[in-house]
mmCIF file with all atom_site columns, C-alpha atoms in Angstrom:
data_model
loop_
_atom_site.group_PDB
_atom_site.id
_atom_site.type_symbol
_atom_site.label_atom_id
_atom_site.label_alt_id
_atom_site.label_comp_id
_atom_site.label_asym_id
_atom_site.label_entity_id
_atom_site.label_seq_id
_atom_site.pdbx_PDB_ins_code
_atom_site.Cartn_x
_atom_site.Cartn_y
_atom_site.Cartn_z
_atom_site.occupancy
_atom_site.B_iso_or_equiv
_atom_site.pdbx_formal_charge
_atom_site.auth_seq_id
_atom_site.auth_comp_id
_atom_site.auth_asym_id
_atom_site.auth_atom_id
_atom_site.pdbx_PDB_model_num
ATOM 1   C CA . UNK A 1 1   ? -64.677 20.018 17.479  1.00 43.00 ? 1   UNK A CA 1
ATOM 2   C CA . UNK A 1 2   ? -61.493 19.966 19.132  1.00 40.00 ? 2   UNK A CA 1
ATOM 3   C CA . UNK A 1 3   ? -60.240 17.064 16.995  1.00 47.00 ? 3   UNK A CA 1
ATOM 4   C CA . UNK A 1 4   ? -60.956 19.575 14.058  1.00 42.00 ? 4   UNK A CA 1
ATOM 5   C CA . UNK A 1 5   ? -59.213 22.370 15.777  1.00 42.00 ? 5   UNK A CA 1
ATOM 6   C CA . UNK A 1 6   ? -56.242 20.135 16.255  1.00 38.00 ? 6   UNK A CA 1
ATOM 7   C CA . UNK A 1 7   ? -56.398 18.750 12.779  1.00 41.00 ? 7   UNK A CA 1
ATOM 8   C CA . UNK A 1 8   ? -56.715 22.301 11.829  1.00 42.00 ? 8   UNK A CA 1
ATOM 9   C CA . UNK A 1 9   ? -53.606 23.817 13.702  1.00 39.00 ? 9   UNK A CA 1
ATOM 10  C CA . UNK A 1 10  ? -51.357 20.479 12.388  1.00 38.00 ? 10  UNK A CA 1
ATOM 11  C CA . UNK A 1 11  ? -52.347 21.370 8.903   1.00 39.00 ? 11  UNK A CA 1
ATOM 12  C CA . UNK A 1 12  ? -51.334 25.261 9.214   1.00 39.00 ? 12  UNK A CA 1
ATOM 13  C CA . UNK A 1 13  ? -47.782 23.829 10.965  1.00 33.00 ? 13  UNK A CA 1
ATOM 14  C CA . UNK A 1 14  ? -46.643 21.395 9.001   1.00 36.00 ? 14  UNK A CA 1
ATOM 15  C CA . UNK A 1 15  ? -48.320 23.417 5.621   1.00 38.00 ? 15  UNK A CA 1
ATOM 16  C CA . UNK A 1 16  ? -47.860 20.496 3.251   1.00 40.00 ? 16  UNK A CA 1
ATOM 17  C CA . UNK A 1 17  ? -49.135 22.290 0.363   1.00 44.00 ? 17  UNK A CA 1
ATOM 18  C CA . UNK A 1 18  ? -46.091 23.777 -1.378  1.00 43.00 ? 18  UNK A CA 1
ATOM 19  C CA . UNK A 1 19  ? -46.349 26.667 -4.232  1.00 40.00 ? 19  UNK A CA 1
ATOM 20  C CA . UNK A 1 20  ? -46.113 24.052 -7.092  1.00 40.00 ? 20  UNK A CA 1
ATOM 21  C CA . UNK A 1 21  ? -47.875 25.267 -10.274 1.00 39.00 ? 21  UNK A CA 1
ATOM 22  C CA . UNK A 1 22  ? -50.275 23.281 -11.879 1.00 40.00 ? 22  UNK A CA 1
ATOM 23  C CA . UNK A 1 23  ? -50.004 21.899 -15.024 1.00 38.00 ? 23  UNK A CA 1
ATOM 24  C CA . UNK A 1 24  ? -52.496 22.124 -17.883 1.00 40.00 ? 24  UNK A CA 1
ATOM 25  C CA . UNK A 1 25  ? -54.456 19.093 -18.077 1.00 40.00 ? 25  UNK A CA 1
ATOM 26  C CA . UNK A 1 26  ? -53.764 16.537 -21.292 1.00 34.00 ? 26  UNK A CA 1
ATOM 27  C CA . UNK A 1 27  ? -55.555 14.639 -23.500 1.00 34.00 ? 27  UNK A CA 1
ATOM 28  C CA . UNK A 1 28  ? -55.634 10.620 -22.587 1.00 38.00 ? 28  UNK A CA 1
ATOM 29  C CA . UNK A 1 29  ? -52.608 9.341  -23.203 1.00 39.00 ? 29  UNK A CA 1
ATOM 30  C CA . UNK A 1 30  ? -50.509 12.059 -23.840 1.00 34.00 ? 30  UNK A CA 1
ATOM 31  C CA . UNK A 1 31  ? -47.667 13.344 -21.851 1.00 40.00 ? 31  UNK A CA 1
ATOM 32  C CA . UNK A 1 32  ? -47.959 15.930 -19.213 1.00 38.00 ? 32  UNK A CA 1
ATOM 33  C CA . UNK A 1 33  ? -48.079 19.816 -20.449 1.00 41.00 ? 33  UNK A CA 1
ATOM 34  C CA . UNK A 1 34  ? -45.958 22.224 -19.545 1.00 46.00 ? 34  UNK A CA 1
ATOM 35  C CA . UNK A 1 35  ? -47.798 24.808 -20.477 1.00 52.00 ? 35  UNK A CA 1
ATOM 36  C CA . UNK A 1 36  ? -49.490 26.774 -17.135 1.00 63.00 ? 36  UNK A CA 1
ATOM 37  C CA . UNK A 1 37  ? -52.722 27.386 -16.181 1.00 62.00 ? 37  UNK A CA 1
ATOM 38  C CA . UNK A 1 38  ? -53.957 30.620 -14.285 1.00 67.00 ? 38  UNK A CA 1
ATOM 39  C CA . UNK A 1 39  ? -57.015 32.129 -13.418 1.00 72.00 ? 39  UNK A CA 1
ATOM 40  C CA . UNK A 1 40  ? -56.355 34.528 -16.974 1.00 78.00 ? 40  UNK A CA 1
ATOM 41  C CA . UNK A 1 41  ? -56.221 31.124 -19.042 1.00 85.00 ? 41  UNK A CA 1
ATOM 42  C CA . UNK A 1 42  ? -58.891 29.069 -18.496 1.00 91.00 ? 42  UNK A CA 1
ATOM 43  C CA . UNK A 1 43  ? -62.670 29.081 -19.981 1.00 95.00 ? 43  UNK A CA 1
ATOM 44  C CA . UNK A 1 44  ? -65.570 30.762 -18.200 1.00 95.00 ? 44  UNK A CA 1
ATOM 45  C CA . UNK A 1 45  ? -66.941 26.932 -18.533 1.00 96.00 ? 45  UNK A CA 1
ATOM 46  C CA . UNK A 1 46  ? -64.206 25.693 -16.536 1.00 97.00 ? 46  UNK A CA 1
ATOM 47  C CA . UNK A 1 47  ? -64.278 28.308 -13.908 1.00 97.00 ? 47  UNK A CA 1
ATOM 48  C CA . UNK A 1 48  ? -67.774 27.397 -13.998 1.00 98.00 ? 48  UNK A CA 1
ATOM 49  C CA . UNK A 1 49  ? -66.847 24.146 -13.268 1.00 98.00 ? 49  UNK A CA 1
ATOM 50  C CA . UNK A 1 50  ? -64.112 24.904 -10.505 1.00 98.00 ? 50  UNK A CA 1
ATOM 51  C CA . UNK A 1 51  ? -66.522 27.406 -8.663  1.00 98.00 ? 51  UNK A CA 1
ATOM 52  C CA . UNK A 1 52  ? -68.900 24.247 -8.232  1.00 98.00 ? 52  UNK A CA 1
ATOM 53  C CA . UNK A 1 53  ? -66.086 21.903 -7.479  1.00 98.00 ? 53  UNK A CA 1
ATOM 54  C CA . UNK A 1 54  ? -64.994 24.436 -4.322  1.00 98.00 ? 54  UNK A CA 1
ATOM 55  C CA . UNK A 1 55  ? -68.647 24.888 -3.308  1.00 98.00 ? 55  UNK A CA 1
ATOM 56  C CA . UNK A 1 56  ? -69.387 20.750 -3.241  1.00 98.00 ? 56  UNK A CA 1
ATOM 57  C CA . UNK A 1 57  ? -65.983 21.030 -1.221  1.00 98.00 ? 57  UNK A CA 1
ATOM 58  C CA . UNK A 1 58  ? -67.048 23.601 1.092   1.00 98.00 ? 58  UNK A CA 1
ATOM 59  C CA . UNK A 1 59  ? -70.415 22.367 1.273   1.00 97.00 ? 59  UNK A CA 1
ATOM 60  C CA . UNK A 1 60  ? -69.067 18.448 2.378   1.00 97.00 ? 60  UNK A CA 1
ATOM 61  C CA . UNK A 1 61  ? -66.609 19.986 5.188   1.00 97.00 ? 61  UNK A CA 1
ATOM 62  C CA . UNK A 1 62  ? -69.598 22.118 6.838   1.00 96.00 ? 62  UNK A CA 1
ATOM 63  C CA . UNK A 1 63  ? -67.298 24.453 8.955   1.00 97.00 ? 63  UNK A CA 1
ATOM 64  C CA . UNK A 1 64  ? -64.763 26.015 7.519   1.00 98.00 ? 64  UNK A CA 1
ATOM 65  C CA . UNK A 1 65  ? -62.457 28.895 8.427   1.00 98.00 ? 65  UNK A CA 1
ATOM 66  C CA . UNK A 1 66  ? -61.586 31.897 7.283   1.00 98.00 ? 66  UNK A CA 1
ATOM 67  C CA . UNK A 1 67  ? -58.426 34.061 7.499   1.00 98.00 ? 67  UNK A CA 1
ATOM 68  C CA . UNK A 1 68  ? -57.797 37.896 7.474   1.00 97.00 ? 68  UNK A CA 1
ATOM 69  C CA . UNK A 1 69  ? -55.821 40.330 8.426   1.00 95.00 ? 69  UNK A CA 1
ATOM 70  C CA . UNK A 1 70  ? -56.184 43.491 11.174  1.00 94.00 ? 70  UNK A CA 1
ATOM 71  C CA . UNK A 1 71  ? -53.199 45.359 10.190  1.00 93.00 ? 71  UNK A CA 1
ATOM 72  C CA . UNK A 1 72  ? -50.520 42.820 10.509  1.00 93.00 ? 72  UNK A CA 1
ATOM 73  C CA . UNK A 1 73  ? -52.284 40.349 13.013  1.00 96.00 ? 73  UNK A CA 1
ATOM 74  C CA . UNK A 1 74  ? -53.930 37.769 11.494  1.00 96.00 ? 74  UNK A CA 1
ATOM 75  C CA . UNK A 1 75  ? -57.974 36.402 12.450  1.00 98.00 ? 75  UNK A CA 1
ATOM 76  C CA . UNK A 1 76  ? -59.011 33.161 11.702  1.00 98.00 ? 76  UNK A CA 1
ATOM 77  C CA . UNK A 1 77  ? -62.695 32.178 12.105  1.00 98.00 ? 77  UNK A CA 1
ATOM 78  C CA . UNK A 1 78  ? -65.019 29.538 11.749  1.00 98.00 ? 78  UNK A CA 1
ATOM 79  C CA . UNK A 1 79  ? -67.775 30.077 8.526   1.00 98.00 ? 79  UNK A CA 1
ATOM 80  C CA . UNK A 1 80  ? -70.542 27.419 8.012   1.00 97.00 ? 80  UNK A CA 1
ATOM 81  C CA . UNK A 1 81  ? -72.152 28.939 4.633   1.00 97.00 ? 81  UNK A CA 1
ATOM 82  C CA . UNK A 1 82  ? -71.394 29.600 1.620   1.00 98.00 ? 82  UNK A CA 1
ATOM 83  C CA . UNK A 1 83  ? -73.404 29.341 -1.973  1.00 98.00 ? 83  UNK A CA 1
ATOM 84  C CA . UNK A 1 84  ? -73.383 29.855 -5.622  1.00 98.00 ? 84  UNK A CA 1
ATOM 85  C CA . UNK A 1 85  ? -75.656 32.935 -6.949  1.00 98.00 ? 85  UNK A CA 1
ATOM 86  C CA . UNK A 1 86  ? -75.904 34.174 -10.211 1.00 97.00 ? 86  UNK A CA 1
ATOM 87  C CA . UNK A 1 87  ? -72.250 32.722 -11.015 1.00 97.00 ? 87  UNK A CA 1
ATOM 88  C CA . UNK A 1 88  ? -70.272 34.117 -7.959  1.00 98.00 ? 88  UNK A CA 1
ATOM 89  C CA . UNK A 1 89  ? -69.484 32.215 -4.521  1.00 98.00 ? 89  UNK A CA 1
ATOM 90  C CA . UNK A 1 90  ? -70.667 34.276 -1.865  1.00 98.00 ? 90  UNK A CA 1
ATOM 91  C CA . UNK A 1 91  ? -69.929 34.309 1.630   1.00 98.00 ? 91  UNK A CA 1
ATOM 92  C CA . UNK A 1 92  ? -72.114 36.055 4.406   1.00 98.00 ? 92  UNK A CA 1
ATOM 93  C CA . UNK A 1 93  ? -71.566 37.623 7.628   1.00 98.00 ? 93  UNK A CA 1
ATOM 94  C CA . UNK A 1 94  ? -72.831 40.659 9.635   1.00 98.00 ? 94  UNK A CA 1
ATOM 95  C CA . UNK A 1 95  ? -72.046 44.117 8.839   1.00 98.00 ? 95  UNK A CA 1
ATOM 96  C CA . UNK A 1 96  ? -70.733 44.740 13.097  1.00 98.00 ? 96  UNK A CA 1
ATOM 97  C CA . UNK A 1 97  ? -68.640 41.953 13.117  1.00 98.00 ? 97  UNK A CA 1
ATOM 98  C CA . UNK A 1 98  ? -64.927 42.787 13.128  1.00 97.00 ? 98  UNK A CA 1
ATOM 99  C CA . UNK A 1 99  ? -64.334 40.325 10.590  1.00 98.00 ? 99  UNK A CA 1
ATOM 100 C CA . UNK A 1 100 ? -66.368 42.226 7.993   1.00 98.00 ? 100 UNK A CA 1
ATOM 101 C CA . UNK A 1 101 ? -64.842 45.209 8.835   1.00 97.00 ? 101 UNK A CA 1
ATOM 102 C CA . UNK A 1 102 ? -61.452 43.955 8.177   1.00 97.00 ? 102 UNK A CA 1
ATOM 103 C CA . UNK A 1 103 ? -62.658 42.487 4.785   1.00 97.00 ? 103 UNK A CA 1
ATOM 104 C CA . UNK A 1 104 ? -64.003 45.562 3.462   1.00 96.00 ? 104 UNK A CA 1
ATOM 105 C CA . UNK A 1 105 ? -60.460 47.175 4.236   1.00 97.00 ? 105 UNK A CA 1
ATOM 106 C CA . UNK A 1 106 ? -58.418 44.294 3.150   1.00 97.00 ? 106 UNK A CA 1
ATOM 107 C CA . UNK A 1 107 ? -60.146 42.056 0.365   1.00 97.00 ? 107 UNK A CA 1
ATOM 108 C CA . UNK A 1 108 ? -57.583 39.409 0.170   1.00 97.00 ? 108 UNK A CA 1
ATOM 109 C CA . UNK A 1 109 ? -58.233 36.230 2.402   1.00 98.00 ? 109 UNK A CA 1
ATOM 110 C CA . UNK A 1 110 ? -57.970 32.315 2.379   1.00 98.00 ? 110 UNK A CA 1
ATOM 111 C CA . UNK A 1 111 ? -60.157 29.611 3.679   1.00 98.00 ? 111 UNK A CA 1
ATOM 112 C CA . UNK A 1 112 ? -58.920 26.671 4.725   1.00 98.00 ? 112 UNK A CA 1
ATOM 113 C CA . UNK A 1 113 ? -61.717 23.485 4.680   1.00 98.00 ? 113 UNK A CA 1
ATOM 114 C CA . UNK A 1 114 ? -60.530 20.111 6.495   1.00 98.00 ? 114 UNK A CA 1
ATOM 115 C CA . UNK A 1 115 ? -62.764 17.213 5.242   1.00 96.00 ? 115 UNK A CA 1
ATOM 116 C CA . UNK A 1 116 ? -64.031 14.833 7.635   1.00 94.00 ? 116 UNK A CA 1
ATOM 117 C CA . UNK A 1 117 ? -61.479 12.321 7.043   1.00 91.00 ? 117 UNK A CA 1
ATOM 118 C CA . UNK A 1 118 ? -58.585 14.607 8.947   1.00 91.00 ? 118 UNK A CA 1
ATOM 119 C CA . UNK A 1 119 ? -56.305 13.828 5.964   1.00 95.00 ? 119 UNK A CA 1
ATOM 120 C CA . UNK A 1 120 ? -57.984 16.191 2.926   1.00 97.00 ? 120 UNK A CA 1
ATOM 121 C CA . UNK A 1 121 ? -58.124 19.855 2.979   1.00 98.00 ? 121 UNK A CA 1
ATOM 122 C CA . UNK A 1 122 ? -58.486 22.638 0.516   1.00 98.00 ? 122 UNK A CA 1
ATOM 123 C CA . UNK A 1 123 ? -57.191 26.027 0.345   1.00 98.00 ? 123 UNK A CA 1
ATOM 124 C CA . UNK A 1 124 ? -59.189 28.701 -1.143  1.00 98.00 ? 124 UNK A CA 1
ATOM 125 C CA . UNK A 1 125 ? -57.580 32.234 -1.551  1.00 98.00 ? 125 UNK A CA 1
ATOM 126 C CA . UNK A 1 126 ? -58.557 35.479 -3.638  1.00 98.00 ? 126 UNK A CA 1
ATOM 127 C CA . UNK A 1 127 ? -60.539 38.896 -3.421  1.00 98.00 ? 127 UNK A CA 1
ATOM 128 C CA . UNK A 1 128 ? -63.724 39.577 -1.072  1.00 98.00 ? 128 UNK A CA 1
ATOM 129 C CA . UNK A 1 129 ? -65.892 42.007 -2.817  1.00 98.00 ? 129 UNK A CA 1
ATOM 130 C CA . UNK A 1 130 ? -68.988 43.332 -1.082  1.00 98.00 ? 130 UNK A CA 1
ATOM 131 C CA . UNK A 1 131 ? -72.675 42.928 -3.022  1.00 98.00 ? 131 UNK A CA 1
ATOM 132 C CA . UNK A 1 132 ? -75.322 45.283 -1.343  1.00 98.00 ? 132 UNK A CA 1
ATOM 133 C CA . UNK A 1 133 ? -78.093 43.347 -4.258  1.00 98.00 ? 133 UNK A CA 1
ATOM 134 C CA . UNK A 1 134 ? -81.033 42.875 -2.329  1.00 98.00 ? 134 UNK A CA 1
ATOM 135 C CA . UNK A 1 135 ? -82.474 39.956 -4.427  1.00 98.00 ? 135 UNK A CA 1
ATOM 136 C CA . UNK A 1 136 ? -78.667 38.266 -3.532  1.00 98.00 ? 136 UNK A CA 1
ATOM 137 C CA . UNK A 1 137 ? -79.225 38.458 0.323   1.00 98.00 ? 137 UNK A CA 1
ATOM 138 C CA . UNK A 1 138 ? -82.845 37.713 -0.258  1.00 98.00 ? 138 UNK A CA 1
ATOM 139 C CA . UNK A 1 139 ? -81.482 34.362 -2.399  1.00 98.00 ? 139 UNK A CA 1
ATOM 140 C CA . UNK A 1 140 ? -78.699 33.262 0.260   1.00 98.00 ? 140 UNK A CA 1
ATOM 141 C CA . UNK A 1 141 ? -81.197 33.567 3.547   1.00 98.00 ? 141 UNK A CA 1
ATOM 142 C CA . UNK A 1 142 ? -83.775 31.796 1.292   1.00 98.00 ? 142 UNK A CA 1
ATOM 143 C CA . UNK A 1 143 ? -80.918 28.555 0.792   1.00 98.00 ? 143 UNK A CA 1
ATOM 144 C CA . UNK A 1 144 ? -80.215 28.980 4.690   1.00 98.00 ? 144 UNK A CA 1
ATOM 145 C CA . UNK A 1 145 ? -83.655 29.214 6.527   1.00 97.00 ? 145 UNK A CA 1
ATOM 146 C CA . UNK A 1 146 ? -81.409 28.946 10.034  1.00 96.00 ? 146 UNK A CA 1
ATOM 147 C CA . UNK A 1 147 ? -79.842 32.537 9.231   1.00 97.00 ? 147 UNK A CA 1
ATOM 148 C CA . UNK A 1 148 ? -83.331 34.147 8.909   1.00 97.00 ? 148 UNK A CA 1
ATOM 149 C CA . UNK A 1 149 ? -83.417 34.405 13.018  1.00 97.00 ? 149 UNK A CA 1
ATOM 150 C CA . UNK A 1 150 ? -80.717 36.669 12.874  1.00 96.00 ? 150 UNK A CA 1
ATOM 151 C CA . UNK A 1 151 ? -80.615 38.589 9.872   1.00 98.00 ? 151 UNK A CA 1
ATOM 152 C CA . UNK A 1 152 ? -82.630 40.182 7.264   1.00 98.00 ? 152 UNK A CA 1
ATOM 153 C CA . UNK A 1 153 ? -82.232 40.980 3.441   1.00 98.00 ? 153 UNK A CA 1
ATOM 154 C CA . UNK A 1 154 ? -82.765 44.632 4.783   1.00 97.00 ? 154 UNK A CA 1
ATOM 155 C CA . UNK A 1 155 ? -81.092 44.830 7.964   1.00 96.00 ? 155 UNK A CA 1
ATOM 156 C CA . UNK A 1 156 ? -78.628 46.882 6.852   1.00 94.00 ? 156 UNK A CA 1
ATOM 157 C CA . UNK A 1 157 ? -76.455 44.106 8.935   1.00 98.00 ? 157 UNK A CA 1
ATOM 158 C CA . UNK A 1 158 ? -76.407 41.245 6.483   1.00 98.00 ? 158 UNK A CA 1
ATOM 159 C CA . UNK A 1 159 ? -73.711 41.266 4.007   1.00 98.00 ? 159 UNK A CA 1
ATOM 160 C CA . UNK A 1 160 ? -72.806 39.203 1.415   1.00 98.00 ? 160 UNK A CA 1
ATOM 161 C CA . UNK A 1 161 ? -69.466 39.140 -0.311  1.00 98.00 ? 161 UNK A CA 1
ATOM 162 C CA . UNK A 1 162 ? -68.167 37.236 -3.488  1.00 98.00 ? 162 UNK A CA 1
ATOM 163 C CA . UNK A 1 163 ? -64.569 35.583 -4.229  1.00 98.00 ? 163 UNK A CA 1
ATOM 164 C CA . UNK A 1 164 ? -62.915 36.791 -7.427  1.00 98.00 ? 164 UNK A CA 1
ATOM 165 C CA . UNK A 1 165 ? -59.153 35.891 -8.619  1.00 97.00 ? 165 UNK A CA 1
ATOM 166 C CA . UNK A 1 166 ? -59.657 32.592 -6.258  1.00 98.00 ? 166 UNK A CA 1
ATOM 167 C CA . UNK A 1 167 ? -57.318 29.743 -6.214  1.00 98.00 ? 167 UNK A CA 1
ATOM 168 C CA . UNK A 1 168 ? -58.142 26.737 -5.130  1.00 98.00 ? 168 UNK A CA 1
ATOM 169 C CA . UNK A 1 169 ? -55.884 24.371 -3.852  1.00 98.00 ? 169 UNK A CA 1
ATOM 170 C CA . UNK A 1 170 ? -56.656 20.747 -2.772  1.00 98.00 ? 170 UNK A CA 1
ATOM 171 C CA . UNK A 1 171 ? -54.197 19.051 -0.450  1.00 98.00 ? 171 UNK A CA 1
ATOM 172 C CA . UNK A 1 172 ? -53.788 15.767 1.223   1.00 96.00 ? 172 UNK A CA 1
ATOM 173 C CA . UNK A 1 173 ? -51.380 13.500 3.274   1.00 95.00 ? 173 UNK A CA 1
ATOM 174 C CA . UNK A 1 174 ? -51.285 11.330 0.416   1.00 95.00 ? 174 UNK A CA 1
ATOM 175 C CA . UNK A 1 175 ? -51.178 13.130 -2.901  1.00 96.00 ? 175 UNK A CA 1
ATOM 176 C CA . UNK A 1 176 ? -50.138 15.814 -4.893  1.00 97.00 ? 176 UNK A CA 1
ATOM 177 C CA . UNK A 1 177 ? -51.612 19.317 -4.895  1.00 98.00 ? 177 UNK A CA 1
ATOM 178 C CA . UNK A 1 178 ? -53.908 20.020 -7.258  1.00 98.00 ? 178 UNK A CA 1
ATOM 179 C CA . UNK A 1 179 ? -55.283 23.940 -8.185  1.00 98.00 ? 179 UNK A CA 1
ATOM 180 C CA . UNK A 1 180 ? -58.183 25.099 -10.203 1.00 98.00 ? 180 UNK A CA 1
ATOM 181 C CA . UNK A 1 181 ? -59.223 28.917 -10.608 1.00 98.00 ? 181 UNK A CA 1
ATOM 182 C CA . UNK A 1 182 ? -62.197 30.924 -10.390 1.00 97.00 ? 182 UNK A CA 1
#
């Protein structure tokens, strides 16, 4: 864990990802577009696609960690779930927890995900939105027996939040950014 944490903190200083934009992709053999893709330009299939792609990510790292902001200090915090229900990427927490407190008052955060290998990580930024659904908390504890010790569909404790307007961004030591959208 502390290698992780270490990892972690090196990634955040030396913040090798840049704010490139990322080209559209081209047909084999052709030469690179210029044209840009955003979230607003791409196909529900692909954001579709992209969603899963972040999830497989997020799923592979295990523990990832979350950033948000109290005011104008920032939190970061280690998450360990995440899934895909009914085509949105929730999150879940408790309802008590000062972190879900500053997410209902300040949607916007980023995850950062360092894969095993110390030299791959993903960024994943956009809007928290809150889902009181019963049958969604029922789904998520259902995918995450361990979670069932602590919390209930009905606790009126458990929530579960989805990502909209997310941007993913996949980093490494030894390649280019790449983004998709969701």
């Amino acid at each position: 864990m502390k290698k992780v944490l270490i990892a972690f903190a090196a990634i955040i200083t030396l913040t090798a990802c840049g704010n490139k934009q990322t080209a559209a992709p081209t047909t084999e053999g052709s030469e690179v577009s210029n044209e840009i893709v955003t979230n607003d330009t791409i196909s529900p299939e692909m954001k579709e696609a992209n969603m899963q792609e972040v999830q497989a990510y997020l799923k592979e790292c295990g523990a990832f960690f979350i950033a948000t902001a109290d005011e104008d200090q920032p939190h970061v915090r280690p998450f360990g779930v995440s899934e895909i229900i009914n085509g949105r990427l929730y999150i879940m927490t408790g309802k008590v927890k000062d972190v879900y407190k500053q997410m209902t008052k300040n949607g916007k955060f980023e995850i950062c995900a360092l894969k095993k290998s110390d030299s791959e990580w993903m960024r994943l930024s956009g809007t928290l939105v809150n889902d009181e659904t019963l049958s969604v908390k029922e789904e998520f504890l259902n995918r995450n027996e361990g979670l069932k010790s602590m919390y209930k569909a009905d606790d009126d404790n458990m929530a579960v939040l989805y990502i909209t307007n997310a941007t993913a961004r996949f980093c490494s030591f030894s390649a280019p950014e790449r983004k998709v959208y969701f």
